[in-house]
Coordinates of C-alpha atoms in Angstrom, one line a residue:
X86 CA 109.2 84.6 122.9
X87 CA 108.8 85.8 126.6
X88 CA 110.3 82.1 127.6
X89 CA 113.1 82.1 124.9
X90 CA 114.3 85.4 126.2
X91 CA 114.0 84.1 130.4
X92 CA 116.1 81.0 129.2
X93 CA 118.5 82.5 127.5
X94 CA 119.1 84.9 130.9
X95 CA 118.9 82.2 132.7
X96 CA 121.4 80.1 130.8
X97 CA 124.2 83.6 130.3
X98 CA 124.2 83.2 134.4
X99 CA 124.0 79.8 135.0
X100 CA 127.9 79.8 132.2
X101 CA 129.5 80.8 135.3
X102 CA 129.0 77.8 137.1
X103 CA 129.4 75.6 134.0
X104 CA 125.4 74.5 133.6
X105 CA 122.7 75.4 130.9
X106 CA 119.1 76.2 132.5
X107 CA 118.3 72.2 130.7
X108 CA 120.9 70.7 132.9
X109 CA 119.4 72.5 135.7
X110 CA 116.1 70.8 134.9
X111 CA 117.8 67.5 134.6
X112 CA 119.3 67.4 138.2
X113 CA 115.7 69.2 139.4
X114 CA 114.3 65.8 138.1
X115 CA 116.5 63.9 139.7
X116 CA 115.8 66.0 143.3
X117 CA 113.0 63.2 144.1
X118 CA 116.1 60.5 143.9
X119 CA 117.6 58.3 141.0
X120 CA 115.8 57.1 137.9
X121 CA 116.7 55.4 135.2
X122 CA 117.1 57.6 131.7
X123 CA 113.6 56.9 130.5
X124 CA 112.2 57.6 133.6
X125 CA 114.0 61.0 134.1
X126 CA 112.9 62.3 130.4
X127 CA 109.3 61.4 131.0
X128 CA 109.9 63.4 134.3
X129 CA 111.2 66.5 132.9
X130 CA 109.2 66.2 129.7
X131 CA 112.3 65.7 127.1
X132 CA 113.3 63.2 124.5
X133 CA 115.4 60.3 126.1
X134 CA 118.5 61.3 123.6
X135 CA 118.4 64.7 124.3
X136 CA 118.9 63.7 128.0
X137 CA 121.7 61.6 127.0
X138 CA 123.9 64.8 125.8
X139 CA 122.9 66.7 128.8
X140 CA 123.7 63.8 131.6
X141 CA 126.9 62.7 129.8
X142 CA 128.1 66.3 130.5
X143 CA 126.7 65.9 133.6
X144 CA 128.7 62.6 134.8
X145 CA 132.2 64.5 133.4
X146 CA 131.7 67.2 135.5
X147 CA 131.1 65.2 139.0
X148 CA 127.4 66.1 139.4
X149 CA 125.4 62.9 138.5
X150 CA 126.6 59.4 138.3
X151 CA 125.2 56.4 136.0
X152 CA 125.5 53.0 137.4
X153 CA 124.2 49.9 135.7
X154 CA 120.8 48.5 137.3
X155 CA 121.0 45.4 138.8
X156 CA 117.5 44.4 138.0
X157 CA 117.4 45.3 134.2
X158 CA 121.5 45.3 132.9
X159 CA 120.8 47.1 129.7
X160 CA 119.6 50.8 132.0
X161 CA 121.1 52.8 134.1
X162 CA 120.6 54.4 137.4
X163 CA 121.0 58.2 137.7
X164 CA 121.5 60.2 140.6
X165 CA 122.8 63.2 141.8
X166 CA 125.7 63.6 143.8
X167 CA 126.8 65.4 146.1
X168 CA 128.4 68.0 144.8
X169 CA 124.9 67.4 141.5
X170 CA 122.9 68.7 145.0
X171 CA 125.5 71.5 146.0
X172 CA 125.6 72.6 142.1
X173 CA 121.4 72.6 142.3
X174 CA 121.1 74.8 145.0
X175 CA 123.5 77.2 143.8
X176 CA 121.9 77.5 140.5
X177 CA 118.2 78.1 142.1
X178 CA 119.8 80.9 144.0
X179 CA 121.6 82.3 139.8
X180 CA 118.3 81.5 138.5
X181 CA 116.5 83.8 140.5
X182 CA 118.7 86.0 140.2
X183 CA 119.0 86.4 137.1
X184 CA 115.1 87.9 136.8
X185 CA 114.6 91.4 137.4
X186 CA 113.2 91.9 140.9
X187 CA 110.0 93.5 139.7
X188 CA 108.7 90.2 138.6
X189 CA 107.9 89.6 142.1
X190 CA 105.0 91.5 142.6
X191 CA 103.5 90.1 139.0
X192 CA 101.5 87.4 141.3
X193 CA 98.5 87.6 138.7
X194 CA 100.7 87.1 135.7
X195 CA 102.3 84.5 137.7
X196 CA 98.8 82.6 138.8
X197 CA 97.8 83.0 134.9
X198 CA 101.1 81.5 133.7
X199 CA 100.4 78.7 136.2
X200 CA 97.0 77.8 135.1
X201 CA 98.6 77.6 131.5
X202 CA 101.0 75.3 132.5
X203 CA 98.8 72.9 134.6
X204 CA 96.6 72.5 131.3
X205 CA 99.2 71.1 129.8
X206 CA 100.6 69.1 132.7
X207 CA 102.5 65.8 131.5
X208 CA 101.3 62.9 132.6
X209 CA 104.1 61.9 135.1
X210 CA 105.5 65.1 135.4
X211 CA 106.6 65.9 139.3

């Protein structure tokens, strides 16, 4: 519930700049350089046509492009852009902001939630 509720804060500040907190993890995934579609859902832990909604939104708006790769025809190549690295950076900053500042001083709820989360690391996962 406590992850529904950061998300949907998250996702209210991130409307200004036209992103949803899951296109924010889409271009994160693509920080490391391009992959192919496959390759970027296994990545960011997301179902490949899911990720195809997301991106397509992604290539109107200028901040990723999809070119076809030269060694397999039927993929594609995503990467970032550069205004995809500009639009990044500036959500990280409307993320943050967007928690209260109190949570910075929850390092031992913070450590926890990272032990959590590394149990359950995907396989692949950055």
């Amino acid at each position: 519930m406590a992850a529904r509720v950061v998300e949907r804060r998250k996702d209210q500040a991130l409307a200004a700049l036209g992103l949803s907190h899951a296109a924010v993890i889409a271009l994160q995934g693509l920080a490391g350089g391009p992959l192919n579609q496959e390759q970027l859902a296994r990545r960011i832990a997301v179902q490949s046509q899911s990720l195809g909604k997301v991106l397509g939104r992604l290539e109107e708006s200028g901040l990723v492009t999809r070119t076809r790769d030269q060694r397999d025809r039927r993929q594609f190549s995503v990467a970032l852009t550069t205004s995809g690295i500009a639009a990044l950076a500036t959500a990280h900053r409307i993320e943050r902001d967007a928690l209260p500042e109190d949570l910075e001083g929850w390092t031992t709820l913070q450590q926890d939630l990272a032990r959590i989360l590394a149990a359950f690391e995907v396989p692949g996962r950055y």
